[in-house]
mmCIF file of C-alpha atoms in Angstrom:
data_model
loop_
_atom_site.group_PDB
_atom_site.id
_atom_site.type_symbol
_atom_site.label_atom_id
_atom_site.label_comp_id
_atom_site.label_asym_id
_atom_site.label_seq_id
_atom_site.Cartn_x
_atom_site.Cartn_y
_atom_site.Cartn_z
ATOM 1 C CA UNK A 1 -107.289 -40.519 2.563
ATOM 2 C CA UNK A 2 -104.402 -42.798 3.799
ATOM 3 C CA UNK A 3 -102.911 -41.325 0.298
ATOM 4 C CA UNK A 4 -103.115 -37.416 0.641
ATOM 5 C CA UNK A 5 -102.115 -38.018 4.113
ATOM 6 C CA UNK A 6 -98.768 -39.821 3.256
ATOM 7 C CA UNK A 7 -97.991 -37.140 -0.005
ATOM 8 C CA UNK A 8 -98.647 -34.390 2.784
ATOM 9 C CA UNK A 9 -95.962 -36.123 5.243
ATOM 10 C CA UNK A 10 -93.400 -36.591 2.367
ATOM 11 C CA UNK A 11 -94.166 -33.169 1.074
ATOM 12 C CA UNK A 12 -92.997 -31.929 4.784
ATOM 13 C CA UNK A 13 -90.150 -33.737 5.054
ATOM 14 C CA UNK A 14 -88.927 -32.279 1.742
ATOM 15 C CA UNK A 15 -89.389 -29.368 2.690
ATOM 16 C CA UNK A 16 -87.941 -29.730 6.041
ATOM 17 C CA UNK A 17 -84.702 -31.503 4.263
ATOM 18 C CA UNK A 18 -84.229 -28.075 2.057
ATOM 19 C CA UNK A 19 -84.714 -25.813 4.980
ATOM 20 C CA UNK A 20 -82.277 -27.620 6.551
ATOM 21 C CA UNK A 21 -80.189 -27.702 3.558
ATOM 22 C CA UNK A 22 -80.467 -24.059 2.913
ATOM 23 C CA UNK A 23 -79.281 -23.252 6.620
ATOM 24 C CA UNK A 24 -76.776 -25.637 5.871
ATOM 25 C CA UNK A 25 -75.311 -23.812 3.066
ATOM 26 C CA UNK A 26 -75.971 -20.649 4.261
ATOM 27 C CA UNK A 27 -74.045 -21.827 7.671
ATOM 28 C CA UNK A 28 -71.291 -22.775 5.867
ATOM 29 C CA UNK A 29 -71.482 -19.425 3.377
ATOM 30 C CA UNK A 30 -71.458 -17.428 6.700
ATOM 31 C CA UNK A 31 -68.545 -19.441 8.279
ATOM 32 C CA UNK A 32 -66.635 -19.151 5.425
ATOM 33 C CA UNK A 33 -67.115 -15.554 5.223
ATOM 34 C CA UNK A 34 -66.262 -15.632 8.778
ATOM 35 C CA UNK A 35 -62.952 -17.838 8.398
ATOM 36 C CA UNK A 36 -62.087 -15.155 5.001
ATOM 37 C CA UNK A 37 -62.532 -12.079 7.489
ATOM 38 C CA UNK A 38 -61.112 -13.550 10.571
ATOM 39 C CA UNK A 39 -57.965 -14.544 8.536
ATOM 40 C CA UNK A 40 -57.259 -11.131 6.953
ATOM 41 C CA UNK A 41 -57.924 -9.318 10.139
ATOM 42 C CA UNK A 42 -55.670 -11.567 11.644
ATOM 43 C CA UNK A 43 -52.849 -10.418 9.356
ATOM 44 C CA UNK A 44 -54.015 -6.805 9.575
ATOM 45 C CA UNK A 45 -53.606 -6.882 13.296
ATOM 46 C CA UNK A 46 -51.204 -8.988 14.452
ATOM 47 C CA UNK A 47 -47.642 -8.671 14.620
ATOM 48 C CA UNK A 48 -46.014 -11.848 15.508
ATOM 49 C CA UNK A 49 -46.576 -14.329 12.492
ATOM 50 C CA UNK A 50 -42.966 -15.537 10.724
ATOM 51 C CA UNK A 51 -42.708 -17.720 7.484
ATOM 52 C CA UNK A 52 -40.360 -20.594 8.255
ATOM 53 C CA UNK A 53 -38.341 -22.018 5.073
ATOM 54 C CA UNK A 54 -35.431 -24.202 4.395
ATOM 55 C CA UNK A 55 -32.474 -22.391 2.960
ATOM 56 C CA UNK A 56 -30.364 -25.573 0.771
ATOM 57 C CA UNK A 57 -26.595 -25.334 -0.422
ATOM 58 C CA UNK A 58 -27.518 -25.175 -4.024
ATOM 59 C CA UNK A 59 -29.820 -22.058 -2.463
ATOM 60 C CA UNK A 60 -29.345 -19.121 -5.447
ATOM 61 C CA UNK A 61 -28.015 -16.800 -2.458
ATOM 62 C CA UNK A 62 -25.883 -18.962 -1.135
ATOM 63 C CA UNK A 63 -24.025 -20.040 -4.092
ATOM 64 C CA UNK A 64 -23.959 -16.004 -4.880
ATOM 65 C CA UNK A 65 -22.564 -15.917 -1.265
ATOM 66 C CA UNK A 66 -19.844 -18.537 -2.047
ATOM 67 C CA UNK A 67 -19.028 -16.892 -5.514
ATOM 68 C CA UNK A 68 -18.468 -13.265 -3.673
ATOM 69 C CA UNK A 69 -16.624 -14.697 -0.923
ATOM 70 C CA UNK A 70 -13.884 -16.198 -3.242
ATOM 71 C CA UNK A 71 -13.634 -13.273 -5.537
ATOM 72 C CA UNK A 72 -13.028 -11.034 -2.749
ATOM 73 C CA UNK A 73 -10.513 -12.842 -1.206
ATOM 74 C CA UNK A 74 -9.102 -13.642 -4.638
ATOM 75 C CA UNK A 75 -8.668 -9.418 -4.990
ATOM 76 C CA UNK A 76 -7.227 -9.647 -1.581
ATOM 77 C CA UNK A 77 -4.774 -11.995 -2.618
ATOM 78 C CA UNK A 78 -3.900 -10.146 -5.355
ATOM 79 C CA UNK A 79 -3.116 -6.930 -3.164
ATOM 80 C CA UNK A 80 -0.787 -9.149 -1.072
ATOM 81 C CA UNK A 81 1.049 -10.217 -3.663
ATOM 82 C CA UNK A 82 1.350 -6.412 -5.232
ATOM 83 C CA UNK A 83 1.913 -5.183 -1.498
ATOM 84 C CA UNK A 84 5.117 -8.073 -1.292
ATOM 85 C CA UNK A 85 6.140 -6.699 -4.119
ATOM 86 C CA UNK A 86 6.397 -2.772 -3.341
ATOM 87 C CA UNK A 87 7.795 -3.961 -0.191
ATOM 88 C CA UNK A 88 10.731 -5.664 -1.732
ATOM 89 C CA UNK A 89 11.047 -2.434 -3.818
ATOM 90 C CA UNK A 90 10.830 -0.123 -0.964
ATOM 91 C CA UNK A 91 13.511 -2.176 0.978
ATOM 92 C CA UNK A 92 15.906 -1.874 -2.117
ATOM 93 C CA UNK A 93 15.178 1.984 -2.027
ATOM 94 C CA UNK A 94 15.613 2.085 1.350
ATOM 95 C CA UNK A 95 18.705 0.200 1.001
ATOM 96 C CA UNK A 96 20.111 2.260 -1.527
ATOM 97 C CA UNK A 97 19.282 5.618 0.346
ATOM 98 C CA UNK A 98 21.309 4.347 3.384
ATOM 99 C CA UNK A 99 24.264 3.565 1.088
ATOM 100 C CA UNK A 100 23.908 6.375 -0.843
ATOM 101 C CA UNK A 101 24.253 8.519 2.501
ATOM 102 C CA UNK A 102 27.024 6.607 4.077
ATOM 103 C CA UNK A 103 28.633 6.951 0.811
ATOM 104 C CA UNK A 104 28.250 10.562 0.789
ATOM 105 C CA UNK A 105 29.081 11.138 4.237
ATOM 106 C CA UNK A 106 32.293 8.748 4.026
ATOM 107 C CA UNK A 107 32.964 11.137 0.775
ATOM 108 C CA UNK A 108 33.127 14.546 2.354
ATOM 109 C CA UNK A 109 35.331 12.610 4.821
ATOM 110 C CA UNK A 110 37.269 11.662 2.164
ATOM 111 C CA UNK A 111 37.270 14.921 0.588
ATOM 112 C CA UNK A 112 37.831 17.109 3.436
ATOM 113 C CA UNK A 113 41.177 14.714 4.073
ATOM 114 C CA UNK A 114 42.461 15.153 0.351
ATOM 115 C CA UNK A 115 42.027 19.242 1.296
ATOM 116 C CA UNK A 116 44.155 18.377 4.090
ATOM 117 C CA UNK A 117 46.122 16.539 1.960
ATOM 118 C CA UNK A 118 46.795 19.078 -1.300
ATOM 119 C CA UNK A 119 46.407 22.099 1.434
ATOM 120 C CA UNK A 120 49.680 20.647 3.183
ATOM 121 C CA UNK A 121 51.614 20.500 -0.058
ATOM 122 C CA UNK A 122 50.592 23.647 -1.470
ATOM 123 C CA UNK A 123 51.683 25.446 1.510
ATOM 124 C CA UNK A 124 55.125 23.326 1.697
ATOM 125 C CA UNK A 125 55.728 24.040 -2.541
ATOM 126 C CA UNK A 126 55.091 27.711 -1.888
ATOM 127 C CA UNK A 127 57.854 27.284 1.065
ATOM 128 C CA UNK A 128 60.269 25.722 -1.028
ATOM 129 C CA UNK A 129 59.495 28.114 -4.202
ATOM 130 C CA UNK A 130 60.288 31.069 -2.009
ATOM 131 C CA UNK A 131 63.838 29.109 -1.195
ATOM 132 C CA UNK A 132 64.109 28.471 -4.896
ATOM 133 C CA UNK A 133 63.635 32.602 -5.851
ATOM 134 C CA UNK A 134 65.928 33.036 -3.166
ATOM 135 C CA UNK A 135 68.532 30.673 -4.558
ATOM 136 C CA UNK A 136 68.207 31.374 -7.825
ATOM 137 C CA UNK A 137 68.332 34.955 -6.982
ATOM 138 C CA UNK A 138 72.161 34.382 -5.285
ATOM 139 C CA UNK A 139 72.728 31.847 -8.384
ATOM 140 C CA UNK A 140 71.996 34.831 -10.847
ATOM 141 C CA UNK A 141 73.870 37.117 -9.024
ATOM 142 C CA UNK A 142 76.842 35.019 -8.702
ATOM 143 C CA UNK A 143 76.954 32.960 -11.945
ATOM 144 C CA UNK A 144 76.305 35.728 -14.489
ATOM 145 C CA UNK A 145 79.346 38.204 -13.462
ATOM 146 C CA UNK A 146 81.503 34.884 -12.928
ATOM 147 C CA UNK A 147 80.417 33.487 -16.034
ATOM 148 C CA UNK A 148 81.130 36.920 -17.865
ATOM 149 C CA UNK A 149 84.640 37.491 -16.398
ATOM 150 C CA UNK A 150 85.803 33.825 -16.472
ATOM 151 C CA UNK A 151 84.822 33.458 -20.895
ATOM 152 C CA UNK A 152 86.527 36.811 -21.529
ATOM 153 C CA UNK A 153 89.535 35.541 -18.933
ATOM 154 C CA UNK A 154 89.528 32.679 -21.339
ATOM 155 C CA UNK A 155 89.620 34.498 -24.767
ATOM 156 C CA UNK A 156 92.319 36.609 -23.305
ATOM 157 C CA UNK A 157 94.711 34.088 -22.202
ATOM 158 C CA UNK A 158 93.939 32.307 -25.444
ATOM 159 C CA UNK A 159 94.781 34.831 -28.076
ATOM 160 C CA UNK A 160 98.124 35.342 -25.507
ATOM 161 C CA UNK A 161 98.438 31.907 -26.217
ATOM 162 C CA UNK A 162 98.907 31.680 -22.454
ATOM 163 C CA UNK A 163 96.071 28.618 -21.872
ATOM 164 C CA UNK A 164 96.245 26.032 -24.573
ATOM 165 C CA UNK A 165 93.312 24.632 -26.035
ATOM 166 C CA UNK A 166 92.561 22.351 -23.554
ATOM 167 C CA UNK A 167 92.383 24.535 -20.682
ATOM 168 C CA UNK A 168 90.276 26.569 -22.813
ATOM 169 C CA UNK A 169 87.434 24.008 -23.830
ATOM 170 C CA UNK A 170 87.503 23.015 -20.156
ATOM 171 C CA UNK A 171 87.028 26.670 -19.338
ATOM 172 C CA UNK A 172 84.098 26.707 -22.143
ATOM 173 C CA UNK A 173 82.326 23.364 -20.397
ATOM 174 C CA UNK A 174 82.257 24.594 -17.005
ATOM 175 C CA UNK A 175 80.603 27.684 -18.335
ATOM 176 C CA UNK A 176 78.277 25.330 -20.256
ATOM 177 C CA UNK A 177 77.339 23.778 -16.985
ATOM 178 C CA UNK A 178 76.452 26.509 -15.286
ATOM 179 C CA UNK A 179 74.323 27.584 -17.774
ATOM 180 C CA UNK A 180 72.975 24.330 -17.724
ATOM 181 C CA UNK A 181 72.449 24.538 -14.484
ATOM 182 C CA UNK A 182 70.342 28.006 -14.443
ATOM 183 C CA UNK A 183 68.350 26.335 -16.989
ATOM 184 C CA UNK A 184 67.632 23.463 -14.666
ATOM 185 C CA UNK A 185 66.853 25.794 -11.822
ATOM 186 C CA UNK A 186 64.705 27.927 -14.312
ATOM 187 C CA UNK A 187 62.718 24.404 -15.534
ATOM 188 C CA UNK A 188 62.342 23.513 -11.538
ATOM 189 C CA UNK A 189 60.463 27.026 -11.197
ATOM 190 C CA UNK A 190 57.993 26.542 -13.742
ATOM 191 C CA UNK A 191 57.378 22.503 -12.329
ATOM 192 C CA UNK A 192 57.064 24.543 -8.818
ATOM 193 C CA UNK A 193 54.446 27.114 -10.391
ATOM 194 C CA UNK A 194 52.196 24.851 -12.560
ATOM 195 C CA UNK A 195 52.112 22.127 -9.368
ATOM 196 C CA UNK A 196 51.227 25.330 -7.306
ATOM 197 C CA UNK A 197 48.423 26.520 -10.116
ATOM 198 C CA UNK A 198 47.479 22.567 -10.168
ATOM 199 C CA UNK A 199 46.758 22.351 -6.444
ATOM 200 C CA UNK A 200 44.654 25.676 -5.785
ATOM 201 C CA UNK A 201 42.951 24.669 -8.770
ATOM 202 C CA UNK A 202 41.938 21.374 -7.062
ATOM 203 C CA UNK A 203 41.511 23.097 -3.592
ATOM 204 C CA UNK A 204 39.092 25.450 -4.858
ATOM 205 C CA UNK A 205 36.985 22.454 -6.823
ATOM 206 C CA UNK A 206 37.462 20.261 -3.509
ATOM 207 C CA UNK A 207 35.584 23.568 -2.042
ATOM 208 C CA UNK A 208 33.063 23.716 -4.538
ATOM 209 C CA UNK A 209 32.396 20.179 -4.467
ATOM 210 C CA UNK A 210 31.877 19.796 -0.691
ATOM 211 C CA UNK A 211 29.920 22.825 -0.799
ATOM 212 C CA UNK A 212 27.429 21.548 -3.382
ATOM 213 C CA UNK A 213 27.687 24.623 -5.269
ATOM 214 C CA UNK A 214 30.568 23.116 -7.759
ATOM 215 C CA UNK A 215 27.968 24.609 -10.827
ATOM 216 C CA UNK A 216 29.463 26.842 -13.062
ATOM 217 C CA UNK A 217 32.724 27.031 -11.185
ATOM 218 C CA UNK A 218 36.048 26.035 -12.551
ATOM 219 C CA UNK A 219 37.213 22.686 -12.512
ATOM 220 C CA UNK A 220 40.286 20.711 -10.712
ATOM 221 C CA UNK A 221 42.547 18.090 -12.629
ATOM 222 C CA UNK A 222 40.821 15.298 -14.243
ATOM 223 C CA UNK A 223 40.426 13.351 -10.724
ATOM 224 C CA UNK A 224 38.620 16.096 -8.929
ATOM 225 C CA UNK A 225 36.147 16.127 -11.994
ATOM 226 C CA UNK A 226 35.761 12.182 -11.485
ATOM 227 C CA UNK A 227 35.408 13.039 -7.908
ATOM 228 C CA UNK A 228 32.884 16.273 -8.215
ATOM 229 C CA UNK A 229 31.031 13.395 -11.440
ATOM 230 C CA UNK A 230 30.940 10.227 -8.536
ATOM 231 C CA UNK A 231 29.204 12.870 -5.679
ATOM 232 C CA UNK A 232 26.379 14.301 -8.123
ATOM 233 C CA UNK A 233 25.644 10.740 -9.520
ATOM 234 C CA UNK A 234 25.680 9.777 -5.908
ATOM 235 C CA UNK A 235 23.075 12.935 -4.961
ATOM 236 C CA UNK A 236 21.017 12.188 -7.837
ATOM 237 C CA UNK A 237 20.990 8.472 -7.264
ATOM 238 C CA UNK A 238 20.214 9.664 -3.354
ATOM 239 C CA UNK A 239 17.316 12.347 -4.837
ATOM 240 C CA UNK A 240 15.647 9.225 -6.957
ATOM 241 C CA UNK A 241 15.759 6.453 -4.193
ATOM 242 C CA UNK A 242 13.784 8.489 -1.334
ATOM 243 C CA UNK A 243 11.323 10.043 -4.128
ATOM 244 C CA UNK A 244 10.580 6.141 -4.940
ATOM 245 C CA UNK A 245 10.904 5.140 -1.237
ATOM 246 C CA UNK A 246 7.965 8.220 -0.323
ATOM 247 C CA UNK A 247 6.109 6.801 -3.742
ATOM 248 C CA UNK A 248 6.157 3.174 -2.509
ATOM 249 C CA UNK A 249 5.161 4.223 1.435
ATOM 250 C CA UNK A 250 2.239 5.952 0.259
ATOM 251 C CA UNK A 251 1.549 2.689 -2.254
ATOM 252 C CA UNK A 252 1.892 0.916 0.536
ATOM 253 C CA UNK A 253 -0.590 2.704 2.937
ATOM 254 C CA UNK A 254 -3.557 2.662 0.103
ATOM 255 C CA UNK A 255 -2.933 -0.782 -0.022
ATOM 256 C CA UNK A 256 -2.913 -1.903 3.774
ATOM 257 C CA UNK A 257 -6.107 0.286 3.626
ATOM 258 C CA UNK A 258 -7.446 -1.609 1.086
ATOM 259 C CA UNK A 259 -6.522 -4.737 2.108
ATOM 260 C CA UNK A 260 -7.938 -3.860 5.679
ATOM 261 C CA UNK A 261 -11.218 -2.985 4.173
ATOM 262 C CA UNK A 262 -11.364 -6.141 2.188
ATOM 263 C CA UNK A 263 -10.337 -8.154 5.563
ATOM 264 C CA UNK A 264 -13.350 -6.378 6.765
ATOM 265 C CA UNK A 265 -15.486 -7.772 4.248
ATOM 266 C CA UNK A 266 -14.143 -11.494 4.710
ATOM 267 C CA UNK A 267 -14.809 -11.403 8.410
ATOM 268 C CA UNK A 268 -18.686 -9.793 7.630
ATOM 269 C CA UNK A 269 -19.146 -12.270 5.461
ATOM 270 C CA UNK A 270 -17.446 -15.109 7.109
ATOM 271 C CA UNK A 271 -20.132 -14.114 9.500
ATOM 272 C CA UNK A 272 -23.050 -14.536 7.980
ATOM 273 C CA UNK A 273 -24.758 -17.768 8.943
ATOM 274 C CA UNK A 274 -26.236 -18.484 5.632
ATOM 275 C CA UNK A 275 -22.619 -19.842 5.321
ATOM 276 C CA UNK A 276 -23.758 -22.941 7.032
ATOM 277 C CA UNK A 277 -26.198 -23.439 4.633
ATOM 278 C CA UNK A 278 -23.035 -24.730 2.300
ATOM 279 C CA UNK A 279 -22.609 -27.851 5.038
ATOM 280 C CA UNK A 280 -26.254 -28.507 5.184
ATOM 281 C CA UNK A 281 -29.443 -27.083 5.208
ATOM 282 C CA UNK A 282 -30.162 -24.162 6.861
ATOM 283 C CA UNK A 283 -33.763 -23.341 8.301
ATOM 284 C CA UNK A 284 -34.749 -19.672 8.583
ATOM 285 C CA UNK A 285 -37.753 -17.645 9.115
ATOM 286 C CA UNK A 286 -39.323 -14.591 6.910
ATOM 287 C CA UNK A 287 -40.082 -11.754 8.824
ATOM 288 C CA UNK A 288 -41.326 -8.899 7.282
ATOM 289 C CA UNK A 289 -40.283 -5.438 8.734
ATOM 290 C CA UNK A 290 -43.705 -4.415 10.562
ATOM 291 C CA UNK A 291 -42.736 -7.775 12.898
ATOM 292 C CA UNK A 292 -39.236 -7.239 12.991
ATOM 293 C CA UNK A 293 -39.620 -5.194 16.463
ATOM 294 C CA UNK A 294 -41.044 -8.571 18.154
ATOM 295 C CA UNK A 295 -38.082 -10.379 17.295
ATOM 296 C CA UNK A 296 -34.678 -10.976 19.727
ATOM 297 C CA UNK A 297 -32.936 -13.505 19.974
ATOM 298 C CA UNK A 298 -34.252 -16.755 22.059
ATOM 299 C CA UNK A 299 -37.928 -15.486 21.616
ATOM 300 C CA UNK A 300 -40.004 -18.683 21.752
ATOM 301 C CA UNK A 301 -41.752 -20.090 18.508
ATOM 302 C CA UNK A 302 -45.028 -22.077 18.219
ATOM 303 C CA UNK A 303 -46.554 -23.744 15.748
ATOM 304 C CA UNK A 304 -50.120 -24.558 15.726
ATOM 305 C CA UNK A 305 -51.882 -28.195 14.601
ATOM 306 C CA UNK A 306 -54.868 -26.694 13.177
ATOM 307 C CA UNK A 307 -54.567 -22.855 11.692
ATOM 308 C CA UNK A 308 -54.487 -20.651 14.325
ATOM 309 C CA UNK A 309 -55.614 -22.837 17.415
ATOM 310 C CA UNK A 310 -53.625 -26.047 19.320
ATOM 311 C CA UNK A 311 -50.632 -24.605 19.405
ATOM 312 C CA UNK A 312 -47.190 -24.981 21.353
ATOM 313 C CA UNK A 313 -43.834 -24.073 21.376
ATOM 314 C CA UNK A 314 -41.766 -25.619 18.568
ATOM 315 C CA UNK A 315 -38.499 -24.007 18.429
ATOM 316 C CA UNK A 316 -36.758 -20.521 18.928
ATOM 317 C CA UNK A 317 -35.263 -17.838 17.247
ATOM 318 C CA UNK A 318 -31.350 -18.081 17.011
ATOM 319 C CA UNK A 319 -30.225 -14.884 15.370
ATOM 320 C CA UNK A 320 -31.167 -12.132 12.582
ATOM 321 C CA UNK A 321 -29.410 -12.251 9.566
ATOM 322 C CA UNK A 322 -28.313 -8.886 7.452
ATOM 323 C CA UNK A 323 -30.018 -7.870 4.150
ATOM 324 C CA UNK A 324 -32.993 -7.209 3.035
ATOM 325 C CA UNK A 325 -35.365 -10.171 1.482
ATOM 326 C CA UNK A 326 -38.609 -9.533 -0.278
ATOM 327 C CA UNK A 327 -41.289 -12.382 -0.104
ATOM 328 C CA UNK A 328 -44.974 -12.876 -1.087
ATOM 329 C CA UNK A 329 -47.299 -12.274 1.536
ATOM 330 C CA UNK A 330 -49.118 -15.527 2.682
ATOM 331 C CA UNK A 331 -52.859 -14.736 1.791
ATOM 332 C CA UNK A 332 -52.303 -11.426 -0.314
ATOM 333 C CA UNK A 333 -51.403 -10.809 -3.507
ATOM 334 C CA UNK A 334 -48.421 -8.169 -2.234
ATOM 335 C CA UNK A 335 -44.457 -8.394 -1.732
ATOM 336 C CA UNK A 336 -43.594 -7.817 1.525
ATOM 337 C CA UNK A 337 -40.412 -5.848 2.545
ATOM 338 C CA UNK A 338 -38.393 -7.769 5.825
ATOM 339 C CA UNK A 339 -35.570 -9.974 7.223
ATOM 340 C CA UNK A 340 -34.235 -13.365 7.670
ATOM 341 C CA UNK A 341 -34.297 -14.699 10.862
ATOM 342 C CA UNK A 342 -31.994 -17.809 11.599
ATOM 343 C CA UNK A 343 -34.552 -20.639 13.770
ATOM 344 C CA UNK A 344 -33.906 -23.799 15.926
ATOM 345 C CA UNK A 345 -36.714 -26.226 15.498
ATOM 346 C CA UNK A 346 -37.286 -28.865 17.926
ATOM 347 C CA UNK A 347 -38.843 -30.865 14.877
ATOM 348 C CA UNK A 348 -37.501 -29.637 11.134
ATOM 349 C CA UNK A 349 -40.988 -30.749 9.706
ATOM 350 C CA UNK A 350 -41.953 -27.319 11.042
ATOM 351 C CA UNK A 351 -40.203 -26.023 8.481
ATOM 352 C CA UNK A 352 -42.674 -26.711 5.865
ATOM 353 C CA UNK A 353 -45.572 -24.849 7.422
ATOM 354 C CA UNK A 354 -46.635 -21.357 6.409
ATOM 355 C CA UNK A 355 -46.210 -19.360 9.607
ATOM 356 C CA UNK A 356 -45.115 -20.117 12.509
ATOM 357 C CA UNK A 357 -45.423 -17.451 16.092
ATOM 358 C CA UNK A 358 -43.312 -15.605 17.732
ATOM 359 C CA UNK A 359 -43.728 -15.240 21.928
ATOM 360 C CA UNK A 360 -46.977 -17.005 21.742
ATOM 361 C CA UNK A 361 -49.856 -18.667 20.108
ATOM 362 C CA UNK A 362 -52.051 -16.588 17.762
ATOM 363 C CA UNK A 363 -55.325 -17.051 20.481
ATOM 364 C CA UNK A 364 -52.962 -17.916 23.788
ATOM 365 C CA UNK A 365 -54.126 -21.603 23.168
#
């Protein structure tokens, strides 16, 4: 009796223990059903969760940062350098334009005095050649008669035998000399006309020449050639250096614009704070995009001890970096779309949790 009585009482206690068992189980089947629900409706609905991590200097992005940031101001260096160099060249062409002009300028100075010059002599030669047909106009009308009369005066008294031969040869020599002399006077005349021809030939070059339209018109003596030669080198030489001085200004303005454009890239990404990952480690925060409207800067962080409850205020957000990053979501299977968020930790082992809270804790506790 004592027997059936103690199988009975062990019987109910088994029982009892798998009862309590199965509620067990099914407690904890429930709760974790609970916990799996509560946890994806916490992501579904809230929108203050960040992922801290800790960005290193051997960090992929920032050594891609580093590599960028060289070769762009390597390029820029390089425009510098070509930008020194059409600057020299532009200086040289500007150089040579301003000599070029003075030289022209002091030219048609020059020229307009050697006008003066061979316009002054021209008009005293064609003075003194009217005094010369005017003398040698008395000289013919003189001499020739004279000359005439005095050689058959001569022959006469000779074959009289009244003038020896002497007289006679004397009488031949002055004769000679004034025939000599006509020819000198005729020989002067020419000299007068070609020096005449010479200088309105030069006069109308020296025109042509400081008119610029010396093409297809006669030429001067040999000098006024050199001369009309030395201005058209110097007009070309003037037409060449402000072509390459308009080349090399608008060189030079692409390249300030580049260079600007380039500074502007320096300075963005002198910037960036991931830069500061290259001294030391640099903590920052994921935030994907459907957060991104709770962040500012100096919103409050927490951090909680257990999941989503006991938490408090570990840190604050210092700024929000540029670019886009693309990161796992915590509990999901799916790549989120958001930002980088520079933090300031009051303890950097907060760094190494999942998610940290932005404004407040998950549950306000």
């Amino acid at each position: 009796m004592n027997d059936k009585k103690l199988v009975n009482t062990l019987n109910s206690t088994i029982v009892s223990l798998y009862k309590a068992m199965g509620f067990g189980v099914l407690t904890l089947i429930l709760g974790g059903l609970l916990a799996y629900l509560g946890l994806h409706g916490f992501f579904l609905v809230n929108r203050s969760w960040v992922a801290p991590t800790v960005i290193s200097p051997s960090d992929e992005r920032i050594l891609e940062l580093n590599a960028k940031t060289a070769a762009q101001a390597a390029a820029r260096e390089k425009l510098v350098a070509e930008r020194l160099e059409l600057r020299t060249r532009l200086d040289d062409a500007q150089r040579i334009i301003v000599a070029e002009e003075s030289f022209l300028e002091r030219f048609d100075v020059a020229m307009h005095a050697d006008r003066s010059f061979r316009a002054r002599e021209l008009g005293e030669l064609l003075a003194l050649r009217e005094k010369q047909l005017h003398t040698r106009r008395e000289f013919d009308t003189s001499s020739i008669p004279y000359a005439g009369m005095a050689k058959e005066r001569a022959q006469m008294l000779q074959t009289a035998s009244l003038l020896d031969r002497e007289a006679f040869l004397t009488t031949n020599h002055q004769l000679a000399q004034l025939g000599h002399s006509n020819f000198l006077l005729a020989e002067k005349e020419v000299d007068l006309d070609t020096r005449i021809q010479e200088l309105r030939r030069d006069i109308r070059a020296i025109d042509a020449v400081s008119s610029g339209d010396a093409k297809g018109k006669p030429g001067g003596s040999v000098g006024v050639l050199k001369l009309q030669q030395e201005r058209t080198e110097a007009e070309l030489e003037l037409a060449r250096a402000r072509e390459l001085a308009a080349a090399l200004e608008e060189n030079l303005r692409s390249i300030d614009g580049s260079i600007a454009r380039y500074d502007q890239l320096l300075a963005a990404i002198k910037s960036s704070p991931y830069l500061k990952a290259m001294e030391g480690n640099l903590t920052v925060a994921f935030v994907p995009y459907h957060n991104i409207e709770a962040v500012e800067p100096g919103e409050a962080l927490y951090g909680c001890d257990l999941g989503l409850i006991w938490c408090r205020q570990v840190g604050s957000v210092a700024r929000v970096l540029d670019g886009e990053v693309n990161k796992k979501h915590p509990i999901r299977n799916l790549i989120l779309r958001g930002a980088m968020v520079e933090v300031e930790l009051q303890d950097e082992s907060w760094a190494m949790e999942d998610l940290l809270h932005l404004g407040h804790a998950p549950f306000y506790f």
